[in-house]
GROMACS .gro file of C-alpha atoms in nm:
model
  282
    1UNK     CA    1  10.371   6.179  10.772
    2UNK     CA    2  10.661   6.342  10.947
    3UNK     CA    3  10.805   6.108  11.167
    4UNK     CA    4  11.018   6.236  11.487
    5UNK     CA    5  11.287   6.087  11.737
    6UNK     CA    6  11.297   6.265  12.046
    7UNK     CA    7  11.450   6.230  12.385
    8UNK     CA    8  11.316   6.162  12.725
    9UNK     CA    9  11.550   6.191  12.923
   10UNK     CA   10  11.799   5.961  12.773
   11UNK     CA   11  11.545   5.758  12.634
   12UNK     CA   12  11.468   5.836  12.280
   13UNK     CA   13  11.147   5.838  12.194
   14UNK     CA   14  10.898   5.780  11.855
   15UNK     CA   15  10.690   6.039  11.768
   16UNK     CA   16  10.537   6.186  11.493
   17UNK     CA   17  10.392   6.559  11.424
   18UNK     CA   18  10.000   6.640  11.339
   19UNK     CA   19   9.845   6.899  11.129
   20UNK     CA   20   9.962   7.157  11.402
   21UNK     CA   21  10.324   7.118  11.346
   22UNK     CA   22  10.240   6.948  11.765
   23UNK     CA   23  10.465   6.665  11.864
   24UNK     CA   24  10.252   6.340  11.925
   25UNK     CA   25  10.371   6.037  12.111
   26UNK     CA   26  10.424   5.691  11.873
   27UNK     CA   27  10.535   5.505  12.198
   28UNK     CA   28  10.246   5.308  12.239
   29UNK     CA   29  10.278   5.199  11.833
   30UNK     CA   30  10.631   5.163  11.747
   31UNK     CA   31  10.933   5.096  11.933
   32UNK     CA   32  11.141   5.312  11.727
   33UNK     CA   33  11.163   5.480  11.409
   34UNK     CA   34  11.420   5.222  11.204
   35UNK     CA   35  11.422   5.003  10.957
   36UNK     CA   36  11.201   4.767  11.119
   37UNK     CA   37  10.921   5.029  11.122
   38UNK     CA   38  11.006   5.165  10.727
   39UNK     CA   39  10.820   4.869  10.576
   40UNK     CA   40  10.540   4.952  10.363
   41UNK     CA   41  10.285   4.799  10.578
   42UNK     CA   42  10.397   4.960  10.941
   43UNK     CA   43  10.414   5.342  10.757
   44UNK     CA   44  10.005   5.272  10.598
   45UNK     CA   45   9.911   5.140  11.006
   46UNK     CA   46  10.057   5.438  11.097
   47UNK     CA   47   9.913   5.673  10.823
   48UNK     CA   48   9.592   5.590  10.954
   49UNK     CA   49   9.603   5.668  11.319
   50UNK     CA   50   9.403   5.977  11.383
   51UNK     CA   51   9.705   6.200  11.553
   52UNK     CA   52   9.439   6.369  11.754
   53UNK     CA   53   9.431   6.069  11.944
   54UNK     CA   54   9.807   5.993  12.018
   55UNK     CA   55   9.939   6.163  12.331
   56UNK     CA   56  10.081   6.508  12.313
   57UNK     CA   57  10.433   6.580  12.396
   58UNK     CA   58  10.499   6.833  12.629
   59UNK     CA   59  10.750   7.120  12.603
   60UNK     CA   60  11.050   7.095  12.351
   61UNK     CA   61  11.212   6.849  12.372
   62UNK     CA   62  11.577   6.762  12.174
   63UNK     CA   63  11.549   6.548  11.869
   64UNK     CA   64  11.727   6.303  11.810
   65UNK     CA   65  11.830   6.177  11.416
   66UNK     CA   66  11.502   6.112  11.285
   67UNK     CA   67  11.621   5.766  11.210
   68UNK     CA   68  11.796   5.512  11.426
   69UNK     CA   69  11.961   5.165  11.362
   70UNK     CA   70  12.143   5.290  11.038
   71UNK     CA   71  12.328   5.030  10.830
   72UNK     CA   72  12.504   5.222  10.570
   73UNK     CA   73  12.510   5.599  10.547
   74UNK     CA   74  12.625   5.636  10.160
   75UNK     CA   75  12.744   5.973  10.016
   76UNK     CA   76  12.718   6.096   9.653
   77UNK     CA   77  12.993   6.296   9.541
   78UNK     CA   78  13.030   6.622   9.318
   79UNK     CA   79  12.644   6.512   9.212
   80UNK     CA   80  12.540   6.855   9.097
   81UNK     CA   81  12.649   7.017   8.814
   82UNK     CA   82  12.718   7.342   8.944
   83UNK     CA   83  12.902   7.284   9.261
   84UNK     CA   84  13.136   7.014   9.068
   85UNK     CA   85  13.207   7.311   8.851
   86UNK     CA   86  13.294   7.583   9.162
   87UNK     CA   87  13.498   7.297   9.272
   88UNK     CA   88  13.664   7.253   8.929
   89UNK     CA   89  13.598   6.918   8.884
   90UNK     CA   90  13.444   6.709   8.603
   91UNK     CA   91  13.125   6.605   8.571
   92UNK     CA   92  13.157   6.221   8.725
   93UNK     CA   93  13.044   5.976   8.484
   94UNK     CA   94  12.868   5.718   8.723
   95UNK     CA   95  12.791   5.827   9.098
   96UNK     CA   96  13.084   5.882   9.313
   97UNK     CA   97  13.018   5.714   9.618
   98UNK     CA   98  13.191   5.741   9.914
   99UNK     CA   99  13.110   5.620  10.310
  100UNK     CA  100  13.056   5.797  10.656
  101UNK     CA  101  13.034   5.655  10.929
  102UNK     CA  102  12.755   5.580  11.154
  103UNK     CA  103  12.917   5.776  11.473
  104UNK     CA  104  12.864   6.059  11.279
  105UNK     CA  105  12.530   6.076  11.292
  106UNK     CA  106  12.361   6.337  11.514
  107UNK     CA  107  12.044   6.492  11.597
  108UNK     CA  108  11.949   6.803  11.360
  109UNK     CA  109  11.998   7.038  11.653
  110UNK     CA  110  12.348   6.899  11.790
  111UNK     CA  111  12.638   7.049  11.797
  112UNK     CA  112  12.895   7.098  11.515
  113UNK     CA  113  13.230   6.953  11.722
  114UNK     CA  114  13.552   7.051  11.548
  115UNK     CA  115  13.808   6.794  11.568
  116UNK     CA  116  14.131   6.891  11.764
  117UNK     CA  117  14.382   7.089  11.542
  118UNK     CA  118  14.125   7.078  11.251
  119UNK     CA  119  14.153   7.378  11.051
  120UNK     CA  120  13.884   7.323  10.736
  121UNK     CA  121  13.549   7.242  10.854
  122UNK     CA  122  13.302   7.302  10.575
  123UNK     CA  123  12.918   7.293  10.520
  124UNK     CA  124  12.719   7.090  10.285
  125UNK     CA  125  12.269   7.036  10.316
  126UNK     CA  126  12.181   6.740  10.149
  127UNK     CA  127  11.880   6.566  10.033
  128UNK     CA  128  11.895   6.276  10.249
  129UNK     CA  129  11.717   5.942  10.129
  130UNK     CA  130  11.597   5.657  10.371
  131UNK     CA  131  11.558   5.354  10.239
  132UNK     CA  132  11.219   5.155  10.332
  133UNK     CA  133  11.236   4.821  10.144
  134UNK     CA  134  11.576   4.614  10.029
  135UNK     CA  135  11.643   4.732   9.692
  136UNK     CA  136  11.855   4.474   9.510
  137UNK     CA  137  11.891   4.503   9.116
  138UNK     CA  138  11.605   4.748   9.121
  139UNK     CA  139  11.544   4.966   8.812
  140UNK     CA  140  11.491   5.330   8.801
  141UNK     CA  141  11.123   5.276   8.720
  142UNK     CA  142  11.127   5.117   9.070
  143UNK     CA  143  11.383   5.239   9.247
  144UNK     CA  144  11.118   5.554   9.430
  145UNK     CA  145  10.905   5.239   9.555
  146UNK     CA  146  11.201   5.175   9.762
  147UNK     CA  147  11.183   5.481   9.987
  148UNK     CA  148  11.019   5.503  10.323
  149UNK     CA  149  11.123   5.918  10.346
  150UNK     CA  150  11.334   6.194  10.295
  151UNK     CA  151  11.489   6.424  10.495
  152UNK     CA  152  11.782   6.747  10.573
  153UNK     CA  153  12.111   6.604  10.610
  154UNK     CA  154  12.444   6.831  10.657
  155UNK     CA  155  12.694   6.610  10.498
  156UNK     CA  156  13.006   6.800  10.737
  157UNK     CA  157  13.324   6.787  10.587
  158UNK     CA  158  13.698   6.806  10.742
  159UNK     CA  159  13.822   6.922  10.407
  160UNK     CA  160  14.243   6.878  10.476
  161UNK     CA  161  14.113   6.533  10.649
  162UNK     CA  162  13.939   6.438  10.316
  163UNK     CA  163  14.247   6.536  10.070
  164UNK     CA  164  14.532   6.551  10.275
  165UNK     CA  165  14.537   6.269  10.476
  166UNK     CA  166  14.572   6.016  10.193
  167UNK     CA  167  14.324   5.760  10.144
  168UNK     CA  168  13.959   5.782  10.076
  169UNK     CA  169  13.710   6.117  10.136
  170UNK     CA  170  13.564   5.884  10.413
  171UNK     CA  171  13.840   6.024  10.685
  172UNK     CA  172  13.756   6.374  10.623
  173UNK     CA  173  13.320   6.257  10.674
  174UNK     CA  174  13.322   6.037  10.955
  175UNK     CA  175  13.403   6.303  11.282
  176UNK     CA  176  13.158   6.259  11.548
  177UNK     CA  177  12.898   6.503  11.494
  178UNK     CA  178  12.965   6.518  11.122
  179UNK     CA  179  12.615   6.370  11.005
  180UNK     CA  180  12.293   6.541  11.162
  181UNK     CA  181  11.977   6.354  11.001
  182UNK     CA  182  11.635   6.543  11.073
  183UNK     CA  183  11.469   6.718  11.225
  184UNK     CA  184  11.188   6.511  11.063
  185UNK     CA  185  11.161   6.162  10.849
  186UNK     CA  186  10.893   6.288  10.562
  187UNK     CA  187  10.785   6.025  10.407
  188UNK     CA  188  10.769   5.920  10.071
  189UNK     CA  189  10.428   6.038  10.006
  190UNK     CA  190  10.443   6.400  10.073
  191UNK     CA  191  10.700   6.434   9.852
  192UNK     CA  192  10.522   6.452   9.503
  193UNK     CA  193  10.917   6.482   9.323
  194UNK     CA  194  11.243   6.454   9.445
  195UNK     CA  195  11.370   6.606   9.176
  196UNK     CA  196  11.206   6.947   9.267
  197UNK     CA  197  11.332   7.095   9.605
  198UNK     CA  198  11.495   7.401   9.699
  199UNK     CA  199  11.788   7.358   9.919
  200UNK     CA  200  11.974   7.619  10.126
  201UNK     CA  201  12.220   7.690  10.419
  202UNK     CA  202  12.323   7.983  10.619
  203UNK     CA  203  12.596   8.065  10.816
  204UNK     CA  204  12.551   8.293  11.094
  205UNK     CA  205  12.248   8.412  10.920
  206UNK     CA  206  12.432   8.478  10.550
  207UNK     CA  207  12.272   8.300  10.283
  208UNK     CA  208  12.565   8.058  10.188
  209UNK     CA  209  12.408   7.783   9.980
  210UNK     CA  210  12.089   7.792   9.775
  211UNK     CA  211  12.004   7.515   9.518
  212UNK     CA  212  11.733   7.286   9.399
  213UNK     CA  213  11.764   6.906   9.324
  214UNK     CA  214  11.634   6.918   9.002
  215UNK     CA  215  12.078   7.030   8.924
  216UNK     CA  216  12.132   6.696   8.994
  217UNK     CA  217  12.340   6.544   8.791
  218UNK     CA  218  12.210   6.186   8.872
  219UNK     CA  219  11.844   6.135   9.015
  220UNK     CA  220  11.725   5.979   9.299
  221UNK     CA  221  11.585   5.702   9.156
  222UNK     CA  222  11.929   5.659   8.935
  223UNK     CA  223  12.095   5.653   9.264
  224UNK     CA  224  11.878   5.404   9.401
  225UNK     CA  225  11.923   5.188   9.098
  226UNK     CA  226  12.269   5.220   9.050
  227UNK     CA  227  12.381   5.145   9.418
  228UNK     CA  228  12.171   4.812   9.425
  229UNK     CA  229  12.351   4.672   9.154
  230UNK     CA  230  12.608   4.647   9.353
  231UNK     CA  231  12.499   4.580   9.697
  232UNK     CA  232  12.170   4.554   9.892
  233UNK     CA  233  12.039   4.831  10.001
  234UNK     CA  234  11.844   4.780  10.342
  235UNK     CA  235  11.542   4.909  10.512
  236UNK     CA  236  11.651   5.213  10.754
  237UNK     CA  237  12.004   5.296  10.503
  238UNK     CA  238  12.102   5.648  10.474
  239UNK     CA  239  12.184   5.782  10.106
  240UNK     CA  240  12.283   6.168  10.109
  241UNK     CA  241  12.228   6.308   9.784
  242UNK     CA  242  12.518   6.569   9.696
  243UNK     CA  243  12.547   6.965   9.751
  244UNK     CA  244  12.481   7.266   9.600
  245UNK     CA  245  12.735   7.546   9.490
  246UNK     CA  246  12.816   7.741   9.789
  247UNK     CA  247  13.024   7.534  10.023
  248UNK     CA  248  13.365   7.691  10.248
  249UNK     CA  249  13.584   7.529  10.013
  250UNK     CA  250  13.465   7.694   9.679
  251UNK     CA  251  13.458   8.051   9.848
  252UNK     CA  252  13.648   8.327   9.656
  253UNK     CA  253  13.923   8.457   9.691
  254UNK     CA  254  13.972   8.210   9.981
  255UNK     CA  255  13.804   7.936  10.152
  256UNK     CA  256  13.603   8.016  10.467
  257UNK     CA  257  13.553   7.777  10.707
  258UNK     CA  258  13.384   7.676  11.038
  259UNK     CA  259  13.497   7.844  11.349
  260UNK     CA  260  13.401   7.782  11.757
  261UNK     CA  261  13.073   8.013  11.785
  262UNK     CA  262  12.983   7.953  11.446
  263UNK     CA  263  12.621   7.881  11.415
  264UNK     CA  264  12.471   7.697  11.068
  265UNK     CA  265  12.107   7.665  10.919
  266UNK     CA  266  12.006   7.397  10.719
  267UNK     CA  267  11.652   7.363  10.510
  268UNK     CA  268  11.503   7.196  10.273
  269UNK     CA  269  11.179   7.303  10.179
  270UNK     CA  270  10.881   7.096  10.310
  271UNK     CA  271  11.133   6.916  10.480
  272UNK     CA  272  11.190   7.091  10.742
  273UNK     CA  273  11.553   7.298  10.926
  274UNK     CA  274  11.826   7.228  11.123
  275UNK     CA  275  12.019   7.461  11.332
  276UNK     CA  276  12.387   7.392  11.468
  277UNK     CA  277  12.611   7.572  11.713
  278UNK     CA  278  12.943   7.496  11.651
  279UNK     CA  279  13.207   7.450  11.889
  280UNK     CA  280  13.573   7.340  11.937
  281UNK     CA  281  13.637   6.988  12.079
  282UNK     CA  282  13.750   6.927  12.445
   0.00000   0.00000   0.00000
């Protein structure tokens, strides 16, 4: 299934799309799309409601992040090998892991807000993993049974706010706007391997970043695995995977970063694009 937030009006709304590619109303199903509707048994009731039947959605409406009620949104650092090496950096030896916080999060088609006086606004699309069942000392045999879906994320990043500011990467990852999740929630079962998806991101329609998980340095399910040892991961959490080559930052012979006007493309292949106008904050 791909599973949608949208809004009515303020309202945001569950939804989910058919064989069409139409947007069909989960209202009368599901309160929301969160944790509390990620367990195994609420995604099969869903599964097997003929979409034919669920109310159509009219017009377009704006998405919201395709999943609400986040926890944790957790961040894997420098986790493929060829954009640690454009960043000349070593290969990390466990997962780097950093946080970002939940007021980043926006819809897939939101804005890109620049901070006041911030000068290094980068790009990075991301696998994004949603978590569908606690995962606590899980292996990586088991650590895939844990996901409800996947989706696009573009992990923004205030680059001078991550390394210049002293302190943890979190301060350059947390600006409002800084997370879009979306546009859809895919879950688990349409995606045969994790490990095997092409990832790329344009920038006013030049092909910046073009990758494929399978670079990763450490897997999904090693992810999965080694972030429960330490703490429980809970139904409707937010992992983002790690980037490509091809961010601002490694550009040669000097960075190039975000500007008002700006406008960014995200995809992930079967899981669907985002598209961001970026502007300067009031």
């Amino acid at each position: 299934m791909k599973l949608v937030r949208y809004y009515e009006g303020t309202e945001i709304c569950p939804g989910l799309l058919d064989g069409a590619g139409q947007l069909r109303s989960l209202s009368g199903e599901v309160v929301d799309i969160t944790g509390a509707a990620l367990d195994a048994a609420t995604l099969a009731r869903l599964a097997a409601i003929d979409p034919e039947q669920l109310p159509l959605v009219a017009g377009t409406p704006r998405l919201a992040p395709c999943v609400g009620g986040v926890g944790k949104f957790m961040c894997i650092g420098l986790n493929y090998s060829d954009h640690a090496e454009e960043a000349g950096m070593a290969l990390p030896e466990h997962p780097i892991l950093f946080m970002k916080a939940t007021s980043a999060i926006a819809g897939p088609d939101d804005d890109i807000v620049i901070p006041r006086a911030a000068q290094s606004v980068d790009w990075e699309v991301e696998l994004g993993v949603v978590i569908g069942r606690a995962a606590k000392y899980v292996s990586e045999a088991e650590a895939l049974d844990h996901v409800a879906g996947y989706c696009v994320i573009n992990d923004v990043s205030e680059r001078d706010y991550q390394t210049k500011l002293s302190g943890q990467w979190t301060k350059g990852k947390s600006c409002d706007s800084f997370g879009p999740l979306g546009p859809w929630l895919v879950t688990r079962d349409e995606v045969s391997d994790p490990q095997a998806l092409e990832l790329t991101l344009d920038v006013n329609g030049q092909r910046m970043q073009a990758g494929s998980t399978a670079t990763m340095v450490f897997s999904v399910a090693q992810i999965i695995s080694h972030l429960s040892q330490m703490m429980t991961l809970h139904p409707g959490d937010v992992i983002a995977t790690g980037t490509p080559p091809g961010v601002g930052m490694g550009m040669k012979p000097q960075p190039v970063y975000l500007k008002p006007g700006d406008q960014v493309r995200a995809e992930i292949a079967g899981l669907g694009v985002q598209s961001q106008n970026v502007r300067a904050d009031s």
